[in-house]
Amino acid sequence: MNALICGSMAFDTIMVFQDRFRHHILPEKVHMLSVSFLVPEMRREFGGTAGNIAYNLKLLGGEPLIMATVGDDFAPYQIRLESMGIPQTHIRHIPGNFTAQAFITTDLDDNQITAFHPGAMSEAHRNHVADAKSVDIGIIAPDGRDGMVNHAREFKAAGIPFIFDPGQGLPLFNGDELLQFIELADYMAVNDYEAQLLQERTGLSLDALATRVKALVVTRGADGSEIYADGRIINIPSVVPTAVVDPTGCGDAYRAGLIYGIEQHWAWEKTGRLASLLGSLKIACRGPQNHTFDRDSLAAAYQAAFNESLW
């Protein structure tokens, strides 16, 4: 089954601050903030919401189709996608632009400070859902603002069920605009912070928002996640990782699990557990796309975590 993944392709420059931000940011001085963090550890990773989701979905045996816009510096990422067998049919090159770039500083509490340059991502609206054929499900992850708006309408017009995953793009939209997205979407996924912001902007509780989609998923990090579906709240436990190394991309790994479970017509309990496991596997590795697994190792990890068979 083909999953159309609308979102960003980006290079992530990830830096690790060997201390805690709270030791260096004075609450009474935030109005005149000027701080510098020494980051002796730095690396450049392949990232972006669409790239990360596609990576995990491909490992699961899915067929991801990426719809994104990229810049003149995309060649290394292109080679990587080719090596993985991920089609680039709907990745559009925008001359004279950089591919989106995220500069992420993580502290010892896994807090993150990110600076993001959108580059070619701002032209996401130049891609159209109708250009992708034989699509069974889609997701709208953080992308160019106009692209997110257009792709939601296009998914609905094409009759393709999709997940609305506003992520870091949520602050770009007011309450009415967010409600429009939700009316068009079949599913929605947010983290706990985004869930709070969503409620504030729309004026609706999570229970009320959940009645407007088939499922509303709220991830809460180490506290697991909740799936509002079928008039109930399904609590999904977190999976204790082998190590807590880097949270970057954990949400995208989780969303790949959601897509796969929906494609397989699994119950929400099983879908959520797979998604939770993928987040745990990701956090144990540096970078959003350096963890790996195969069908057998994933099944073994799922059995160990939940005492039930995956396949």
PDB file of C-alpha atoms in Angstrom:
ATOM      1  CA  MET A   1       0.000   0.000   0.000  1.00  0.00           C
ATOM      2  CA  ASN A   2       1.302   3.433  -0.927  1.00  0.00           C
ATOM      3  CA  ALA A   3       1.419   6.149   1.749  1.00  0.00           C
ATOM      4  CA  LEU A   4       1.858   9.739   0.553  1.00  0.00           C
ATOM      5  CA  ILE A   5       3.952  11.620   3.075  1.00  0.00           C
ATOM      6  CA  CYS A   6       3.668  15.388   2.749  1.00  0.00           C
ATOM      7  CA  GLY A   7       6.253  17.142   4.872  1.00  0.00           C
ATOM      8  CA  SER A   8       9.749  18.528   4.988  1.00  0.00           C
ATOM      9  CA  MET A   9      13.039  17.128   3.797  1.00  0.00           C
ATOM     10  CA  ALA A  10      15.796  18.671   5.864  1.00  0.00           C
ATOM     11  CA  PHE A  11      19.350  18.446   7.060  1.00  0.00           C
ATOM     12  CA  ASP A  12      19.595  18.448  10.857  1.00  0.00           C
ATOM     13  CA  THR A  13      22.678  19.894  12.482  1.00  0.00           C
ATOM     14  CA  ILE A  14      22.493  18.454  15.980  1.00  0.00           C
ATOM     15  CA  MET A  15      24.543  19.777  18.867  1.00  0.00           C
ATOM     16  CA  VAL A  16      24.682  18.397  22.397  1.00  0.00           C
ATOM     17  CA  PHE A  17      25.109  20.757  25.346  1.00  0.00           C
ATOM     18  CA  GLN A  18      26.684  18.818  28.222  1.00  0.00           C
ATOM     19  CA  ASP A  19      24.658  20.615  30.882  1.00  0.00           C
ATOM     20  CA  ARG A  20      21.085  21.765  31.460  1.00  0.00           C
ATOM     21  CA  PHE A  21      19.562  24.876  29.921  1.00  0.00           C
ATOM     22  CA  ARG A  22      17.869  25.697  33.225  1.00  0.00           C
ATOM     23  CA  HIS A  23      21.257  26.279  34.810  1.00  0.00           C
ATOM     24  CA  HIS A  24      22.022  29.036  32.326  1.00  0.00           C
ATOM     25  CA  ILE A  25      18.704  30.730  31.568  1.00  0.00           C
ATOM     26  CA  LEU A  26      17.562  33.062  34.340  1.00  0.00           C
ATOM     27  CA  PRO A  27      13.750  33.363  34.393  1.00  0.00           C
ATOM     28  CA  GLU A  28      13.902  36.992  35.513  1.00  0.00           C
ATOM     29  CA  LYS A  29      16.158  37.860  32.540  1.00  0.00           C
ATOM     30  CA  VAL A  30      14.282  36.219  29.662  1.00  0.00           C
ATOM     31  CA  HIS A  31      13.212  39.656  28.380  1.00  0.00           C
ATOM     32  CA  MET A  32      16.874  40.401  27.640  1.00  0.00           C
ATOM     33  CA  LEU A  33      18.136  36.912  26.856  1.00  0.00           C
ATOM     34  CA  SER A  34      21.685  36.545  25.588  1.00  0.00           C
ATOM     35  CA  VAL A  35      23.165  33.092  26.095  1.00  0.00           C
ATOM     36  CA  SER A  36      25.850  30.972  24.507  1.00  0.00           C
ATOM     37  CA  PHE A  37      26.142  27.198  24.850  1.00  0.00           C
ATOM     38  CA  LEU A  38      29.411  25.364  24.307  1.00  0.00           C
ATOM     39  CA  VAL A  39      28.634  22.321  22.149  1.00  0.00           C
ATOM     40  CA  PRO A  40      31.753  20.197  21.622  1.00  0.00           C
ATOM     41  CA  GLU A  41      29.646  17.475  20.003  1.00  0.00           C
ATOM     42  CA  MET A  42      28.080  18.277  16.624  1.00  0.00           C
ATOM     43  CA  ARG A  43      26.942  16.204  13.668  1.00  0.00           C
ATOM     44  CA  ARG A  44      24.876  16.602  10.518  1.00  0.00           C
ATOM     45  CA  GLU A  45      22.038  14.180   9.927  1.00  0.00           C
ATOM     46  CA  PHE A  46      19.419  13.444   7.302  1.00  0.00           C
ATOM     47  CA  GLY A  47      16.083  14.608   8.664  1.00  0.00           C
ATOM     48  CA  GLY A  48      12.854  16.444   7.993  1.00  0.00           C
ATOM     49  CA  THR A  49       9.432  15.140   8.923  1.00  0.00           C
ATOM     50  CA  ALA A  50       8.742  13.475   5.568  1.00  0.00           C
ATOM     51  CA  GLY A  51      12.199  11.936   5.374  1.00  0.00           C
ATOM     52  CA  ASN A  52      12.034  10.573   8.915  1.00  0.00           C
ATOM     53  CA  ILE A  53       8.546   9.098   8.561  1.00  0.00           C
ATOM     54  CA  ALA A  54       9.431   7.551   5.201  1.00  0.00           C
ATOM     55  CA  TYR A  55      12.609   6.012   6.645  1.00  0.00           C
ATOM     56  CA  ASN A  56      10.720   4.239   9.432  1.00  0.00           C
ATOM     57  CA  LEU A  57       7.854   3.185   7.204  1.00  0.00           C
ATOM     58  CA  LYS A  58      10.283   1.668   4.709  1.00  0.00           C
ATOM     59  CA  LEU A  59      11.953  -0.331   7.503  1.00  0.00           C
ATOM     60  CA  LEU A  60       8.503  -1.665   8.416  1.00  0.00           C
ATOM     61  CA  GLY A  61       8.017  -2.898   4.868  1.00  0.00           C
ATOM     62  CA  GLY A  62       5.712  -0.059   3.828  1.00  0.00           C
ATOM     63  CA  GLU A  63       5.774   1.854   0.559  1.00  0.00           C
ATOM     64  CA  PRO A  64       6.309   5.536   1.337  1.00  0.00           C
ATOM     65  CA  LEU A  65       5.949   8.212  -1.333  1.00  0.00           C
ATOM     66  CA  ILE A  66       7.524  11.501  -0.267  1.00  0.00           C
ATOM     67  CA  MET A  67       5.982  14.776  -1.422  1.00  0.00           C
ATOM     68  CA  ALA A  68       8.347  17.641  -0.614  1.00  0.00           C
ATOM     69  CA  THR A  69      10.367  20.528  -2.016  1.00  0.00           C
ATOM     70  CA  VAL A  70      14.173  20.645  -1.779  1.00  0.00           C
ATOM     71  CA  GLY A  71      17.068  22.921  -2.672  1.00  0.00           C
ATOM     72  CA  ASP A  72      20.328  22.902  -4.585  1.00  0.00           C
ATOM     73  CA  ASP A  73      22.178  21.070  -1.792  1.00  0.00           C
ATOM     74  CA  PHE A  74      19.948  18.000  -1.816  1.00  0.00           C
ATOM     75  CA  ALA A  75      22.311  15.624  -3.673  1.00  0.00           C
ATOM     76  CA  PRO A  76      23.588  13.668  -0.612  1.00  0.00           C
ATOM     77  CA  TYR A  77      20.019  13.033   0.514  1.00  0.00           C
ATOM     78  CA  GLN A  78      19.063  11.971  -3.010  1.00  0.00           C
ATOM     79  CA  ILE A  79      21.772   9.320  -2.963  1.00  0.00           C
ATOM     80  CA  ARG A  80      20.529   8.064   0.397  1.00  0.00           C
ATOM     81  CA  LEU A  81      16.932   7.713  -0.816  1.00  0.00           C
ATOM     82  CA  GLU A  82      18.112   5.858  -3.901  1.00  0.00           C
ATOM     83  CA  SER A  83      20.056   3.405  -1.731  1.00  0.00           C
ATOM     84  CA  MET A  84      16.903   2.709   0.305  1.00  0.00           C
ATOM     85  CA  GLY A  85      14.633   2.306  -2.697  1.00  0.00           C
ATOM     86  CA  ILE A  86      12.403   5.230  -1.720  1.00  0.00           C
ATOM     87  CA  PRO A  87      10.922   6.896  -4.842  1.00  0.00           C
ATOM     88  CA  GLN A  88      11.655  10.572  -5.458  1.00  0.00           C
ATOM     89  CA  THR A  89       8.898  11.090  -8.022  1.00  0.00           C
ATOM     90  CA  HIS A  90       7.185  13.793  -5.977  1.00  0.00           C
ATOM     91  CA  ILE A  91      10.256  15.536  -4.565  1.00  0.00           C
ATOM     92  CA  ARG A  92      10.506  18.859  -6.369  1.00  0.00           C
ATOM     93  CA  HIS A  93      13.786  20.774  -6.732  1.00  0.00           C
ATOM     94  CA  ILE A  94      13.447  24.530  -6.198  1.00  0.00           C
ATOM     95  CA  PRO A  95      16.529  26.210  -7.778  1.00  0.00           C
ATOM     96  CA  GLY A  96      18.261  28.966  -5.858  1.00  0.00           C
ATOM     97  CA  ASN A  97      17.208  27.649  -2.451  1.00  0.00           C
ATOM     98  CA  PHE A  98      18.703  25.589   0.334  1.00  0.00           C
ATOM     99  CA  THR A  99      16.996  22.413   1.456  1.00  0.00           C
ATOM    100  CA  ALA A 100      15.354  23.096   4.814  1.00  0.00           C
ATOM    101  CA  GLN A 101      17.862  23.180   7.673  1.00  0.00           C
ATOM    102  CA  ALA A 102      17.314  22.576  11.377  1.00  0.00           C
ATOM    103  CA  PHE A 103      19.934  23.551  13.945  1.00  0.00           C
ATOM    104  CA  ILE A 104      19.091  21.660  17.129  1.00  0.00           C
ATOM    105  CA  THR A 105      20.765  21.992  20.516  1.00  0.00           C
ATOM    106  CA  THR A 106      19.824  19.312  23.060  1.00  0.00           C
ATOM    107  CA  ASP A 107      20.682  19.426  26.761  1.00  0.00           C
ATOM    108  CA  LEU A 108      21.090  16.621  29.293  1.00  0.00           C
ATOM    109  CA  ASP A 109      17.360  16.744  30.153  1.00  0.00           C
ATOM    110  CA  ASP A 110      16.500  16.145  26.475  1.00  0.00           C
ATOM    111  CA  ASN A 111      15.192  19.699  26.168  1.00  0.00           C
ATOM    112  CA  GLN A 112      15.752  21.175  22.732  1.00  0.00           C
ATOM    113  CA  ILE A 113      16.335  24.636  21.301  1.00  0.00           C
ATOM    114  CA  THR A 114      15.902  24.668  17.530  1.00  0.00           C
ATOM    115  CA  ALA A 115      16.527  27.243  14.826  1.00  0.00           C
ATOM    116  CA  PHE A 116      14.891  26.328  11.540  1.00  0.00           C
ATOM    117  CA  HIS A 117      15.522  27.715   8.046  1.00  0.00           C
ATOM    118  CA  PRO A 118      12.652  26.636   5.752  1.00  0.00           C
ATOM    119  CA  GLY A 119      14.401  27.246   2.435  1.00  0.00           C
ATOM    120  CA  ALA A 120      12.735  25.310  -0.375  1.00  0.00           C
ATOM    121  CA  MET A 121      10.098  23.989   2.032  1.00  0.00           C
ATOM    122  CA  SER A 122       8.268  27.310   1.686  1.00  0.00           C
ATOM    123  CA  GLU A 123       7.383  26.265  -1.865  1.00  0.00           C
ATOM    124  CA  ALA A 124       5.594  23.079  -0.778  1.00  0.00           C
ATOM    125  CA  HIS A 125       2.344  24.367  -2.292  1.00  0.00           C
ATOM    126  CA  ARG A 126       3.815  23.771  -5.753  1.00  0.00           C
ATOM    127  CA  ASN A 127       3.266  20.046  -5.232  1.00  0.00           C
ATOM    128  CA  HIS A 128      -0.206  18.549  -5.613  1.00  0.00           C
ATOM    129  CA  VAL A 129      -1.719  15.404  -4.135  1.00  0.00           C
ATOM    130  CA  ALA A 130      -3.498  14.631  -7.400  1.00  0.00           C
ATOM    131  CA  ASP A 131      -0.117  14.054  -9.069  1.00  0.00           C
ATOM    132  CA  ALA A 132       0.457  10.957  -6.906  1.00  0.00           C
ATOM    133  CA  LYS A 133      -1.298   7.833  -8.121  1.00  0.00           C
ATOM    134  CA  SER A 134      -2.532   4.743  -6.285  1.00  0.00           C
ATOM    135  CA  VAL A 135      -2.298   6.324  -2.827  1.00  0.00           C
ATOM    136  CA  ASP A 136      -4.111   4.553   0.014  1.00  0.00           C
ATOM    137  CA  ILE A 137      -3.345   6.870   2.932  1.00  0.00           C
ATOM    138  CA  GLY A 138      -1.575  10.162   3.527  1.00  0.00           C
ATOM    139  CA  ILE A 139      -0.110  12.315   6.235  1.00  0.00           C
ATOM    140  CA  ILE A 140       0.379  16.054   6.437  1.00  0.00           C
ATOM    141  CA  ALA A 141       3.407  16.672   8.624  1.00  0.00           C
ATOM    142  CA  PRO A 142       5.044  20.077   9.267  1.00  0.00           C
ATOM    143  CA  ASP A 143       5.781  21.709   5.924  1.00  0.00           C
ATOM    144  CA  GLY A 144       5.331  25.043   4.177  1.00  0.00           C
ATOM    145  CA  ARG A 145       2.183  26.733   5.496  1.00  0.00           C
ATOM    146  CA  ASP A 146       0.417  27.057   2.156  1.00  0.00           C
ATOM    147  CA  GLY A 147       1.412  23.545   1.229  1.00  0.00           C
ATOM    148  CA  MET A 148      -0.175  22.122   4.374  1.00  0.00           C
ATOM    149  CA  VAL A 149      -3.421  23.984   3.685  1.00  0.00           C
ATOM    150  CA  ASN A 150      -3.598  22.959   0.030  1.00  0.00           C
ATOM    151  CA  HIS A 151      -2.642  19.339   0.623  1.00  0.00           C
ATOM    152  CA  ALA A 152      -5.370  18.898   3.241  1.00  0.00           C
ATOM    153  CA  ARG A 153      -7.995  20.111   0.785  1.00  0.00           C
ATOM    154  CA  GLU A 154      -6.526  17.956  -1.970  1.00  0.00           C
ATOM    155  CA  PHE A 155      -6.497  14.793   0.143  1.00  0.00           C
ATOM    156  CA  LYS A 156     -10.163  15.383   1.001  1.00  0.00           C
ATOM    157  CA  ALA A 157     -11.086  16.062  -2.618  1.00  0.00           C
ATOM    158  CA  ALA A 158      -9.330  12.869  -3.719  1.00  0.00           C
ATOM    159  CA  GLY A 159     -11.073  10.811  -1.028  1.00  0.00           C
ATOM    160  CA  ILE A 160      -7.743   9.742   0.493  1.00  0.00           C
ATOM    161  CA  PRO A 161      -7.799   9.333   4.297  1.00  0.00           C
ATOM    162  CA  PHE A 162      -4.997  11.246   6.002  1.00  0.00           C
ATOM    163  CA  ILE A 163      -3.384  12.052   9.321  1.00  0.00           C
ATOM    164  CA  PHE A 164      -3.051  15.708  10.278  1.00  0.00           C
ATOM    165  CA  ASP A 165       0.230  16.064  12.180  1.00  0.00           C
ATOM    166  CA  PRO A 166       0.789  19.810  12.670  1.00  0.00           C
ATOM    167  CA  GLY A 167       3.859  19.417  14.888  1.00  0.00           C
ATOM    168  CA  GLN A 168       6.096  22.465  14.959  1.00  0.00           C
ATOM    169  CA  GLY A 169       3.841  24.042  12.339  1.00  0.00           C
ATOM    170  CA  LEU A 170       0.879  24.289  14.713  1.00  0.00           C
ATOM    171  CA  PRO A 171       1.673  27.872  15.830  1.00  0.00           C
ATOM    172  CA  LEU A 172       1.304  28.978  12.188  1.00  0.00           C
ATOM    173  CA  PHE A 173      -2.465  28.499  12.356  1.00  0.00           C
ATOM    174  CA  ASN A 174      -5.233  30.145  14.359  1.00  0.00           C
ATOM    175  CA  GLY A 175      -8.092  28.262  15.956  1.00  0.00           C
ATOM    176  CA  ASP A 176     -10.461  28.454  12.992  1.00  0.00           C
ATOM    177  CA  GLU A 177      -7.762  27.252  10.615  1.00  0.00           C
ATOM    178  CA  LEU A 178      -6.915  24.316  12.867  1.00  0.00           C
ATOM    179  CA  LEU A 179     -10.575  23.350  13.035  1.00  0.00           C
ATOM    180  CA  GLN A 180     -10.718  23.403   9.239  1.00  0.00           C
ATOM    181  CA  PHE A 181      -7.814  20.972   9.109  1.00  0.00           C
ATOM    182  CA  ILE A 182      -9.528  18.709  11.625  1.00  0.00           C
ATOM    183  CA  GLU A 183     -12.778  18.736   9.649  1.00  0.00           C
ATOM    184  CA  LEU A 184     -10.877  17.568   6.563  1.00  0.00           C
ATOM    185  CA  ALA A 185      -8.671  14.987   8.310  1.00  0.00           C
ATOM    186  CA  ASP A 186      -9.490  11.419   9.289  1.00  0.00           C
ATOM    187  CA  TYR A 187      -6.867  11.214  12.049  1.00  0.00           C
ATOM    188  CA  MET A 188      -4.803  13.670  14.070  1.00  0.00           C
ATOM    189  CA  ALA A 189      -1.559  13.245  16.007  1.00  0.00           C
ATOM    190  CA  VAL A 190       0.030  15.736  18.425  1.00  0.00           C
ATOM    191  CA  ASN A 191       2.384  15.647  21.392  1.00  0.00           C
ATOM    192  CA  ASP A 192       1.344  16.789  24.855  1.00  0.00           C
ATOM    193  CA  TYR A 193       2.530  20.389  24.378  1.00  0.00           C
ATOM    194  CA  GLU A 194       0.811  20.648  21.013  1.00  0.00           C
ATOM    195  CA  ALA A 195      -2.352  19.168  22.529  1.00  0.00           C
ATOM    196  CA  GLN A 196      -2.447  21.967  25.085  1.00  0.00           C
ATOM    197  CA  LEU A 197      -1.863  24.629  22.440  1.00  0.00           C
ATOM    198  CA  LEU A 198      -4.503  23.044  20.214  1.00  0.00           C
ATOM    199  CA  GLN A 199      -7.080  23.251  22.995  1.00  0.00           C
ATOM    200  CA  GLU A 200      -6.210  26.876  23.730  1.00  0.00           C
ATOM    201  CA  ARG A 201      -6.470  27.927  20.089  1.00  0.00           C
ATOM    202  CA  THR A 202      -9.662  26.055  19.229  1.00  0.00           C
ATOM    203  CA  GLY A 203     -11.397  26.489  22.575  1.00  0.00           C
ATOM    204  CA  LEU A 204     -12.288  22.793  22.543  1.00  0.00           C
ATOM    205  CA  SER A 205     -11.251  19.984  24.847  1.00  0.00           C
ATOM    206  CA  LEU A 206      -9.467  16.890  23.592  1.00  0.00           C
ATOM    207  CA  ASP A 207     -12.668  14.912  24.113  1.00  0.00           C
ATOM    208  CA  ALA A 208     -14.564  17.341  21.908  1.00  0.00           C
ATOM    209  CA  LEU A 209     -11.866  17.429  19.243  1.00  0.00           C
ATOM    210  CA  ALA A 210     -11.745  13.630  19.174  1.00  0.00           C
ATOM    211  CA  THR A 211     -15.385  13.479  18.062  1.00  0.00           C
ATOM    212  CA  ARG A 212     -14.397  15.195  14.811  1.00  0.00           C
ATOM    213  CA  VAL A 213     -11.888  12.560  13.656  1.00  0.00           C
ATOM    214  CA  LYS A 214     -11.694   8.777  13.642  1.00  0.00           C
ATOM    215  CA  ALA A 215      -8.791   8.948  16.083  1.00  0.00           C
ATOM    216  CA  LEU A 216      -6.892  11.627  17.976  1.00  0.00           C
ATOM    217  CA  VAL A 217      -3.449  10.560  19.184  1.00  0.00           C
ATOM    218  CA  VAL A 218      -1.586  12.398  21.950  1.00  0.00           C
ATOM    219  CA  THR A 219       1.995  11.334  22.681  1.00  0.00           C
ATOM    220  CA  ARG A 220       3.474  12.039  26.115  1.00  0.00           C
ATOM    221  CA  GLY A 221       7.079  10.867  25.850  1.00  0.00           C
ATOM    222  CA  ALA A 222       8.092   8.532  28.652  1.00  0.00           C
ATOM    223  CA  ASP A 223       4.507   8.632  29.953  1.00  0.00           C
ATOM    224  CA  GLY A 224       3.251   6.793  26.890  1.00  0.00           C
ATOM    225  CA  SER A 225       0.437   7.981  24.650  1.00  0.00           C
ATOM    226  CA  GLU A 226      -3.324   8.136  24.415  1.00  0.00           C
ATOM    227  CA  ILE A 227      -5.537   7.304  21.468  1.00  0.00           C
ATOM    228  CA  TYR A 228      -9.017   8.836  21.519  1.00  0.00           C
ATOM    229  CA  ALA A 229     -11.068   6.564  19.253  1.00  0.00           C
ATOM    230  CA  ASP A 230     -14.454   4.836  19.169  1.00  0.00           C
ATOM    231  CA  GLY A 231     -15.707   6.908  22.105  1.00  0.00           C
ATOM    232  CA  ARG A 232     -12.941   5.797  24.477  1.00  0.00           C
ATOM    233  CA  ILE A 233      -9.407   6.657  25.492  1.00  0.00           C
ATOM    234  CA  ILE A 234      -6.879   3.899  24.833  1.00  0.00           C
ATOM    235  CA  ASN A 235      -3.764   4.199  26.986  1.00  0.00           C
ATOM    236  CA  ILE A 236      -0.599   3.057  25.249  1.00  0.00           C
ATOM    237  CA  PRO A 237       2.404   2.422  27.508  1.00  0.00           C
ATOM    238  CA  SER A 238       5.851   3.637  26.602  1.00  0.00           C
ATOM    239  CA  VAL A 239       8.576   1.092  25.928  1.00  0.00           C
ATOM    240  CA  VAL A 240      11.669   1.439  28.098  1.00  0.00           C
ATOM    241  CA  PRO A 241      14.536   2.071  25.660  1.00  0.00           C
ATOM    242  CA  THR A 242      17.912   0.393  25.875  1.00  0.00           C
ATOM    243  CA  ALA A 243      19.368   3.910  26.223  1.00  0.00           C
ATOM    244  CA  VAL A 244      18.149   7.486  26.103  1.00  0.00           C
ATOM    245  CA  VAL A 245      20.456   9.098  23.570  1.00  0.00           C
ATOM    246  CA  ASP A 246      18.606  11.509  21.277  1.00  0.00           C
ATOM    247  CA  PRO A 247      14.869  12.338  21.097  1.00  0.00           C
ATOM    248  CA  THR A 248      15.122  13.919  17.640  1.00  0.00           C
ATOM    249  CA  GLY A 249      12.761  12.102  15.286  1.00  0.00           C
ATOM    250  CA  CYS A 250      10.976   9.985  17.907  1.00  0.00           C
ATOM    251  CA  GLY A 251       7.612  11.523  17.028  1.00  0.00           C
ATOM    252  CA  ASP A 252       8.163  10.791  13.345  1.00  0.00           C
ATOM    253  CA  ALA A 253       9.010   7.162  14.123  1.00  0.00           C
ATOM    254  CA  TYR A 254       5.796   6.921  16.141  1.00  0.00           C
ATOM    255  CA  ARG A 255       3.778   8.302  13.240  1.00  0.00           C
ATOM    256  CA  ALA A 256       5.241   5.753  10.853  1.00  0.00           C
ATOM    257  CA  GLY A 257       3.900   3.097  13.209  1.00  0.00           C
ATOM    258  CA  LEU A 258       0.466   4.715  13.099  1.00  0.00           C
ATOM    259  CA  ILE A 259       0.454   4.724   9.312  1.00  0.00           C
ATOM    260  CA  TYR A 260       1.510   1.093   9.131  1.00  0.00           C
ATOM    261  CA  GLY A 261      -1.098  -0.038  11.651  1.00  0.00           C
ATOM    262  CA  ILE A 262      -3.869   1.842   9.856  1.00  0.00           C
ATOM    263  CA  GLU A 263      -2.781   0.305   6.558  1.00  0.00           C
ATOM    264  CA  GLN A 264      -2.938  -3.168   8.105  1.00  0.00           C
ATOM    265  CA  HIS A 265      -6.380  -2.497   9.640  1.00  0.00           C
ATOM    266  CA  TRP A 266      -5.027  -3.341  13.078  1.00  0.00           C
ATOM    267  CA  ALA A 267      -6.826  -2.482  16.299  1.00  0.00           C
ATOM    268  CA  TRP A 268      -5.762   0.804  17.858  1.00  0.00           C
ATOM    269  CA  GLU A 269      -4.169  -1.002  20.789  1.00  0.00           C
ATOM    270  CA  LYS A 270      -1.779  -2.885  18.521  1.00  0.00           C
ATOM    271  CA  THR A 271      -1.164   0.106  16.274  1.00  0.00           C
ATOM    272  CA  GLY A 272      -0.292   2.283  19.255  1.00  0.00           C
ATOM    273  CA  ARG A 273       2.031  -0.321  20.740  1.00  0.00           C
ATOM    274  CA  LEU A 274       3.952  -0.655  17.495  1.00  0.00           C
ATOM    275  CA  ALA A 275       4.232   3.127  17.272  1.00  0.00           C
ATOM    276  CA  SER A 276       5.435   3.306  20.871  1.00  0.00           C
ATOM    277  CA  LEU A 277       8.065   0.651  20.209  1.00  0.00           C
ATOM    278  CA  LEU A 278       9.400   2.533  17.182  1.00  0.00           C
ATOM    279  CA  GLY A 279       9.825   5.660  19.295  1.00  0.00           C
ATOM    280  CA  SER A 280      11.782   3.640  21.839  1.00  0.00           C
ATOM    281  CA  LEU A 281      14.062   2.144  19.196  1.00  0.00           C
ATOM    282  CA  LYS A 282      14.720   5.594  17.765  1.00  0.00           C
ATOM    283  CA  ILE A 283      15.588   7.341  21.024  1.00  0.00           C
ATOM    284  CA  ALA A 284      18.401   4.845  21.655  1.00  0.00           C
ATOM    285  CA  CYS A 285      20.300   6.111  18.587  1.00  0.00           C
ATOM    286  CA  ARG A 286      21.744   9.445  17.586  1.00  0.00           C
ATOM    287  CA  GLY A 287      20.007  11.237  14.761  1.00  0.00           C
ATOM    288  CA  PRO A 288      16.531  10.651  13.353  1.00  0.00           C
ATOM    289  CA  GLN A 289      17.503   7.996  10.796  1.00  0.00           C
ATOM    290  CA  ASN A 290      20.326   5.884  12.240  1.00  0.00           C
ATOM    291  CA  HIS A 291      18.331   3.236  14.107  1.00  0.00           C
ATOM    292  CA  THR A 292      17.534   0.074  12.207  1.00  0.00           C
ATOM    293  CA  PHE A 293      15.583  -3.149  12.560  1.00  0.00           C
ATOM    294  CA  ASP A 294      14.280  -6.009  10.470  1.00  0.00           C
ATOM    295  CA  ARG A 295      11.064  -7.982  10.668  1.00  0.00           C
ATOM    296  CA  ASP A 296      12.462 -10.573  13.079  1.00  0.00           C
ATOM    297  CA  SER A 297      14.203  -8.179  15.466  1.00  0.00           C
ATOM    298  CA  LEU A 298      11.133  -5.948  15.577  1.00  0.00           C
ATOM    299  CA  ALA A 299       8.887  -8.909  16.355  1.00  0.00           C
ATOM    300  CA  ALA A 300      11.216 -10.001  19.153  1.00  0.00           C
ATOM    301  CA  ALA A 301      11.281  -6.514  20.669  1.00  0.00           C
ATOM    302  CA  TYR A 302       7.486  -6.264  20.455  1.00  0.00           C
ATOM    303  CA  GLN A 303       7.059  -9.669  22.130  1.00  0.00           C
ATOM    304  CA  ALA A 304       9.431  -8.655  24.924  1.00  0.00           C
ATOM    305  CA  ALA A 305       7.680  -5.324  25.491  1.00  0.00           C
ATOM    306  CA  PHE A 306       4.037  -6.414  25.296  1.00  0.00           C
ATOM    307  CA  ASN A 307       4.058 -10.208  25.707  1.00  0.00           C
ATOM    308  CA  GLU A 308       2.154 -10.732  22.467  1.00  0.00           C
ATOM    309  CA  SER A 309       3.000 -11.469  18.847  1.00  0.00           C
ATOM    310  CA  LEU A 310       3.392  -8.672  16.340  1.00  0.00           C
ATOM    311  CA  TRP A 311       2.958 -10.526  13.077  1.00  0.00           C
TER     312      TRP A 311
END
